[in-house]
Coordinates of C-alpha atoms and ligand atoms in Angstrom, one line a residue:
M399 CA -2.6 18.4 -12.9
L400 CA -0.6 15.1 -12.2
D401 CA 1.4 14.5 -15.3
S402 CA 0.6 10.5 -16.0
N403 CA 4.4 10.4 -17.0
L404 CA 5.3 10.9 -13.3
S405 CA 3.9 7.2 -13.4
L406 CA 7.0 5.9 -14.4
E407 CA 9.0 8.0 -12.1
F408 CA 7.2 6.8 -9.3
L409 CA 7.8 3.1 -10.3
R410 CA 11.7 3.9 -10.2
V411 CA 10.9 4.9 -6.5
V412 CA 9.3 1.7 -5.4
E413 CA 11.6 -0.7 -7.7
Q414 CA 14.7 0.9 -6.1
A415 CA 13.1 0.4 -2.5
A416 CA 12.0 -3.2 -3.3
I417 CA 15.5 -4.0 -4.5
A418 CA 17.3 -2.7 -1.4
C419 CA 15.2 -4.3 1.0
A420 CA 15.0 -7.9 -1.0
R421 CA 18.9 -8.1 -0.4
T422 CA 17.9 -8.4 3.0
M423 CA 15.4 -11.2 2.4
G424 CA 15.4 -14.0 5.2
Q425 CA 18.5 -12.1 7.4
G426 CA 15.9 -11.9 10.3
D427 CA 16.2 -8.2 10.7
R428 CA 13.0 -6.6 10.3
H429 CA 14.5 -3.2 11.3
K430 CA 17.5 -3.4 8.9
S431 CA 15.1 -4.7 5.9
D432 CA 12.7 -1.5 6.6
Q433 CA 16.0 1.2 7.1
V434 CA 17.3 -0.1 3.9
A435 CA 13.9 0.2 1.9
V436 CA 13.1 3.8 3.6
E437 CA 16.6 4.9 2.5
A438 CA 16.4 3.8 -1.0
M439 CA 12.9 5.1 -1.4
R440 CA 14.2 8.5 -0.1
R441 CA 17.2 8.7 -2.1
V442 CA 15.1 8.1 -5.5
M443 CA 12.2 10.2 -4.6
D444 CA 14.5 13.2 -4.9
T445 CA 15.5 12.7 -8.5
V446 CA 11.2 12.9 -9.2
P447 CA 10.6 16.3 -10.6
I448 CA 7.7 17.1 -8.1
D449 CA 7.5 19.5 -5.0
G450 CA 6.2 16.6 -2.9
T451 CA 5.0 16.2 1.1
I452 CA 5.0 13.0 3.1
V453 CA 1.3 12.6 4.3
I454 CA 1.8 9.1 5.4
G455 CA 5.0 7.9 6.1
E456 CA 7.5 6.3 8.7
G457 CA 6.0 8.3 11.7
E458 CA 6.1 11.7 13.1
R459 CA 9.4 13.9 12.6
D460 CA 11.0 12.8 16.2
E461 CA 10.5 9.2 15.6
A462 CA 11.7 8.8 12.0
P463 CA 14.6 10.1 10.4
M464 CA 13.6 9.9 7.1
L465 CA 10.1 9.9 5.1
Y466 CA 8.5 11.2 8.2
I467 CA 5.0 13.0 8.0
G468 CA 5.4 16.4 6.8
E469 CA 9.0 15.9 5.3
K470 CA 9.2 17.5 2.0
V471 CA 10.5 15.5 -1.0
G472 CA 11.2 15.6 -4.5
M473 CA 13.7 17.6 -6.9
M474 CA 11.9 20.5 -5.7
H475 CA 13.7 20.1 -2.3
A476 CA 16.7 18.3 -3.3
K477 CA 19.5 19.3 -1.2
N478 CA 22.1 18.6 -4.4
I479 CA 20.4 21.0 -6.6
Q480 CA 21.8 24.5 -5.8
G481 CA 20.2 27.8 -6.3
P482 CA 16.6 28.8 -7.1
R483 CA 14.5 26.4 -8.9
L484 CA 13.6 27.4 -12.5
V485 CA 11.0 25.1 -13.0
D486 CA 7.5 25.0 -11.8
F487 CA 7.2 21.4 -9.6
E488 CA 3.7 20.1 -9.0
A489 CA 2.9 19.9 -5.5
V490 CA 1.8 16.5 -4.6
D491 CA 0.8 14.7 -1.4
I492 CA 2.5 11.5 -1.1
A493 CA 1.7 8.3 1.1
V494 CA 4.5 5.7 1.7
D495 CA 5.3 2.3 3.0
P496 CA 8.8 1.6 1.7
L497 CA 8.3 -2.0 3.1
E498 CA 5.0 -3.3 4.0
G499 CA 5.6 -6.6 5.7
T500 CA 8.9 -6.1 7.4
N501 CA 8.4 -9.6 9.1
L502 CA 7.6 -11.2 5.7
C503 CA 10.8 -9.6 4.1
A504 CA 12.9 -11.1 7.2
T505 CA 11.3 -14.3 7.1
G506 CA 11.2 -14.5 3.2
A507 CA 7.9 -15.1 3.6
A508 CA 5.2 -14.3 0.9
N509 CA 3.7 -10.8 -0.6
A510 CA 6.3 -8.1 0.9
I511 CA 5.9 -5.2 -0.9
A512 CA 7.2 -1.6 -1.4
V513 CA 4.4 0.7 -1.9
L514 CA 3.4 4.3 -2.3
A515 CA 0.4 6.4 -3.4
V516 CA 0.7 10.1 -4.6
S517 CA -2.1 12.4 -5.3
E518 CA -2.5 16.2 -5.6
K519 CA -2.6 18.2 -2.3
G520 CA -5.2 17.0 -0.1
G521 CA -6.1 13.9 -2.0
L522 CA -5.0 11.4 1.0
L523 CA -6.4 11.6 4.6
H524 CA -3.6 11.9 7.1
A525 CA -4.9 8.9 8.9
P526 CA -3.6 8.7 12.3
D527 CA -1.5 5.3 12.9
L528 CA -4.1 3.8 14.8
Y529 CA -5.8 0.6 14.3
M530 CA -8.6 0.2 11.6
E531 CA -11.2 -2.3 11.3
K532 CA -11.2 -3.1 7.4
L533 CA -13.2 -5.0 4.7
V534 CA -12.0 -4.7 1.3
V535 CA -13.7 -6.5 -1.5
G536 CA -13.4 -6.3 -5.8
P537 CA -15.9 -4.2 -8.0
S538 CA -18.3 -7.0 -8.2
S539 CA -19.4 -7.0 -4.5
K540 CA -18.7 -3.7 -3.8
N541 CA -22.1 -2.2 -3.5
A542 CA -23.5 -5.2 -1.8
V543 CA -21.6 -5.2 1.4
S544 CA -21.2 -3.1 4.6
L545 CA -19.0 -2.8 7.6
D546 CA -22.0 -3.2 10.1
A547 CA -23.3 -6.4 8.7
T548 CA -21.9 -9.5 10.0
P549 CA -19.3 -11.6 8.3
R550 CA -21.8 -14.2 7.3
E551 CA -24.2 -11.6 5.8
N552 CA -21.1 -10.2 3.9
L553 CA -20.0 -13.3 2.6
Q554 CA -23.3 -14.3 1.2
A555 CA -23.6 -11.1 -0.6
I556 CA -20.0 -11.6 -2.3
A557 CA -20.9 -15.2 -3.3
R558 CA -24.2 -13.9 -4.6
C559 CA -22.4 -11.0 -6.6
L560 CA -19.6 -13.6 -8.0
G561 CA -22.2 -16.8 -8.8
R562 CA -20.3 -18.8 -6.2
D563 CA -21.1 -20.8 -3.2
L564 CA -19.9 -20.0 0.0
E565 CA -17.6 -22.6 0.0
D566 CA -15.7 -21.3 -3.0
L567 CA -14.8 -18.1 -1.3
V568 CA -11.0 -17.2 0.4
V569 CA -11.0 -14.6 3.0
T570 CA -7.7 -13.2 3.7
V571 CA -7.3 -12.6 7.5
L572 CA -4.5 -11.3 9.3
D573 CA -3.2 -14.0 12.0
R574 CA -4.0 -12.2 15.2
E575 CA -5.3 -13.4 18.4
R576 CA -8.0 -10.1 18.3
H577 CA -9.2 -11.9 15.0
E578 CA -10.2 -15.5 17.0
A579 CA -13.9 -14.4 16.7
L580 CA -13.7 -13.2 13.4
I581 CA -12.0 -16.3 11.8
A582 CA -14.3 -18.7 13.8
E583 CA -17.6 -16.5 12.4
I584 CA -16.1 -17.3 9.0
R585 CA -15.1 -20.6 9.2
A586 CA -18.8 -21.1 10.4
T587 CA -20.0 -20.3 7.0
G588 CA -18.1 -22.7 4.9
A589 CA -15.9 -19.8 3.4
R590 CA -12.0 -20.7 3.3
I591 CA -9.5 -18.6 4.9
R592 CA -6.1 -17.6 4.1
L593 CA -4.3 -16.4 7.0
I594 CA -1.6 -13.9 6.3
G595 CA 1.3 -13.1 9.3
D596 CA 1.3 -9.6 7.5
G597 CA 0.5 -7.2 4.9
D598 CA -3.0 -6.7 4.7
L599 CA -2.2 -3.8 1.7
S600 CA -1.0 -6.3 -0.7
A601 CA -3.9 -9.0 0.1
G602 CA -6.2 -6.0 -0.2
I603 CA -5.2 -5.2 -4.0
A604 CA -5.4 -9.1 -4.6
A605 CA -9.2 -9.0 -3.5
A606 CA -9.7 -6.2 -6.1
V607 CA -8.3 -8.2 -8.7
V608 CA -10.2 -10.9 -10.4
G609 CA -8.4 -14.1 -10.8
S610 CA -6.1 -13.8 -7.7
G611 CA -8.0 -16.2 -5.7
V612 CA -9.0 -13.6 -2.8
H613 CA -12.5 -12.8 -2.7
A614 CA -12.1 -10.4 0.6
V615 CA -9.8 -9.3 3.5
M616 CA -11.6 -8.9 6.6
G617 CA -10.3 -7.7 10.2
T618 CA -8.2 -5.1 11.9
G619 CA -4.9 -3.7 10.5
G620 CA -2.7 -0.2 10.5
A621 CA -4.5 3.0 9.4
P622 CA -2.1 4.3 7.1
E623 CA -2.1 1.1 5.1
G624 CA -5.5 1.6 4.8
V625 CA -5.2 5.2 3.2
L626 CA -3.0 3.3 0.9
T627 CA -5.3 0.7 -0.1
A628 CA -7.8 2.9 -0.8
A629 CA -5.6 4.5 -3.1
A630 CA -5.2 1.3 -5.2
M631 CA -8.9 0.7 -5.1
R632 CA -9.4 4.0 -6.5
C633 CA -7.2 2.7 -9.8
L634 CA -9.0 -1.0 -9.5
H635 CA -12.3 -0.2 -8.7
G636 CA -12.6 -2.3 -5.7
E637 CA -13.4 -1.0 -2.1
I638 CA -12.3 -0.5 1.1
F639 CA -14.7 0.1 4.3
A640 CA -12.7 1.2 7.0
R641 CA -13.4 2.5 10.9
L642 CA -10.6 3.7 12.9
V643 CA -10.4 1.5 16.2
V644 CA -10.6 4.5 18.9
K645 CA -10.5 3.2 22.3
T646 CA -9.1 5.8 25.0
P647 CA -8.8 9.7 25.1
E648 CA -4.9 9.3 23.9
H649 CA -6.3 7.6 20.8
E650 CA -9.1 10.4 20.4
A651 CA -6.5 13.0 20.7
R652 CA -4.7 11.6 17.9
C653 CA -7.5 11.8 15.7
R654 CA -8.0 15.1 16.7
A655 CA -4.6 16.0 15.7
M656 CA -5.4 15.0 12.4
G657 CA -8.4 16.9 12.0
I658 CA -10.6 13.6 12.5
S659 CA -13.6 14.1 15.3
D660 CA -16.1 11.6 14.2
F661 CA -14.3 8.6 15.6
T662 CA -17.0 6.1 14.5
R663 CA -17.1 7.3 10.9
V664 CA -17.1 4.5 8.0
Y665 CA -14.6 5.5 5.3
R666 CA -14.8 4.3 1.9
S667 CA -12.0 4.7 -0.7
H668 CA -13.2 7.8 -1.9
D669 CA -13.1 9.3 1.7
L670 CA -9.4 7.8 2.5
A671 CA -8.3 8.9 -1.0
P672 CA -10.2 11.6 -2.1
G673 CA -7.9 12.8 -4.7
K674 CA -8.9 13.6 -8.2
R675 CA -5.9 12.0 -9.7
I676 CA -4.4 9.3 -8.0
I677 CA -1.2 7.0 -8.7
F678 CA -0.2 3.9 -7.1
A679 CA 3.1 2.1 -7.2
A680 CA 4.1 -1.2 -5.8
T681 CA 6.8 -3.5 -6.4
G682 CA 7.1 -7.2 -5.3
V683 CA 10.0 -7.8 -2.6
T684 CA 9.2 -11.2 -1.7
D685 CA 7.1 -13.6 -4.2
G686 CA 3.5 -12.6 -3.7
T687 CA 0.0 -13.2 -5.5
L688 CA 0.2 -10.5 -8.0
M689 CA 3.9 -9.7 -8.2
R690 CA 7.2 -11.6 -8.0
G691 CA 9.9 -10.7 -5.7
V692 CA 13.1 -9.2 -6.6
R693 CA 15.4 -11.8 -8.3
F694 CA 19.0 -11.2 -8.6
F695 CA 20.8 -13.2 -10.9
G696 CA 24.5 -12.2 -10.7
D697 CA 24.9 -9.3 -13.1
G698 CA 21.0 -8.0 -13.1
T699 CA 18.1 -7.7 -11.2
R700 CA 14.5 -8.6 -12.1
T701 CA 11.7 -6.5 -10.4
S702 CA 7.7 -7.1 -10.7
S703 CA 5.5 -4.1 -10.3
V704 CA 2.2 -2.9 -10.7
I705 CA 2.2 0.9 -11.4
M706 CA -1.7 2.3 -11.7
Q707 CA -3.4 5.7 -11.8
N708 CA -7.0 6.6 -12.2
D709 CA -7.0 9.5 -14.4
P710 CA -6.2 8.8 -17.4
H711 CA -7.1 5.2 -16.1
L712 CA -4.2 3.2 -16.7
V713 CA -3.3 0.0 -15.0
R714 CA 0.5 -1.9 -15.8
F715 CA 2.0 -4.6 -14.6
I716 CA 5.7 -4.2 -15.2
D717 CA 8.5 -6.5 -15.5
S718 CA 11.5 -4.8 -15.5
I719 CA 15.3 -5.9 -15.8
H720 CA 17.7 -3.4 -14.4
V721 CA 21.4 -4.3 -15.9
D722 CA 24.5 -3.2 -14.6
G723 CA 25.8 -1.2 -17.3
T724 CA 29.4 -2.5 -16.8
K725 CA 28.9 -5.9 -17.8
D726 CA 27.3 -7.7 -20.8
V727 CA 24.1 -8.8 -19.4
K728 CA 22.2 -11.8 -21.4
I729 CA 18.3 -10.8 -21.3
R730 CA 16.4 -13.6 -20.4
F731 CA 12.6 -13.8 -21.7
Ligands
LIG1358 C1 0.2 -5.3 10.7 C2 1.0 -5.7 9.3 C3 -0.5 -5.0 8.4 O1 -0.9 -3.6 10.1 O2 -0.7 -6.2 11.1 C4 -0.1 -4.1 11.2 O3 0.9 -7.1 8.8 C5 -0.5 -4.2 12.5 O4 -1.1 -5.0 13.2 O5 -0.2 -5.1 7.1 P1 0.0 -5.6 14.3 O6 0.2 -4.6 15.6 O7 -1.3 -6.5 14.8 O8 1.1 -6.3 13.9 C6 -0.3 -3.3 9.0 O9 0.8 -3.0 8.6 C7 -1.5 -2.8 7.8 O10 -2.4 -2.8 8.1

């Protein structure tokens, strides 16, 4: 059983990853931003009392030095602990994106986050790093839309479910050439569009939260982030509809390597993140829709996070002040 106290342990992991890369905000070096987030996340992960396995991470073992797929993490595997482990640590699978939106951080743009999801073993799909067609909506419209419907049909359904006009909807779409036709179709309905440079995961979370000003996310983005989105949806009762973009024999081989043989399957949140117990944690790196970015104020640091679990169901928005122990820090409300 995933101990719900673990949620707060994982909160520390995303907070520290966010703080590390937020220091590099606007420096124009996305690789550096990512690297420091990965290092911080990896370091703090080993202080969490778990027997963890990374199932979605920075890449395959040969291409990523840390947080690679299959890497063992957590106190169970911490290098600085000698001798036999006396405690029975829980075995969990972990999906991480230490910095979702590396470009957003490197340019100081909105909605970069540090994020992870945890479940019992087998609770998160091992998704290949391919593109994925996605449709993300909130709880009110999740039973009225489909990945096989046209954007107009889906937007009409969402408008109906929300009791609004099409013109009152906001759809977030990644600003990419591949989305030209999609964007034209959405515009033709009269719905409003928010084009984003990166980060369809934080957009997806926003779409599932009433009052965020985002009603849907449409378009093609990364599959691993689709799994993280699904984990968030399990806690927010929103829904992701997703289909892998499999175009070449090489793509097919990568799917097969992950145990996927049906390339046209439409996945929903329960398929991508089937775990009985899910924990999802994210901290804002730059200012965003739901979370503020990391603020450094000389003698302390303030972070804004969301930490959620589906069972027992709990969604917490957490505002932390990290004080440097050596100074007489003033805490402001
Ligand atoms: C990016 C990023 C997204 O997918 O779009 C990436 O912004 C892949 O798309 O948040 P490109 O190759 O066009 O950049 C995500 O990482 C996740 O879906």
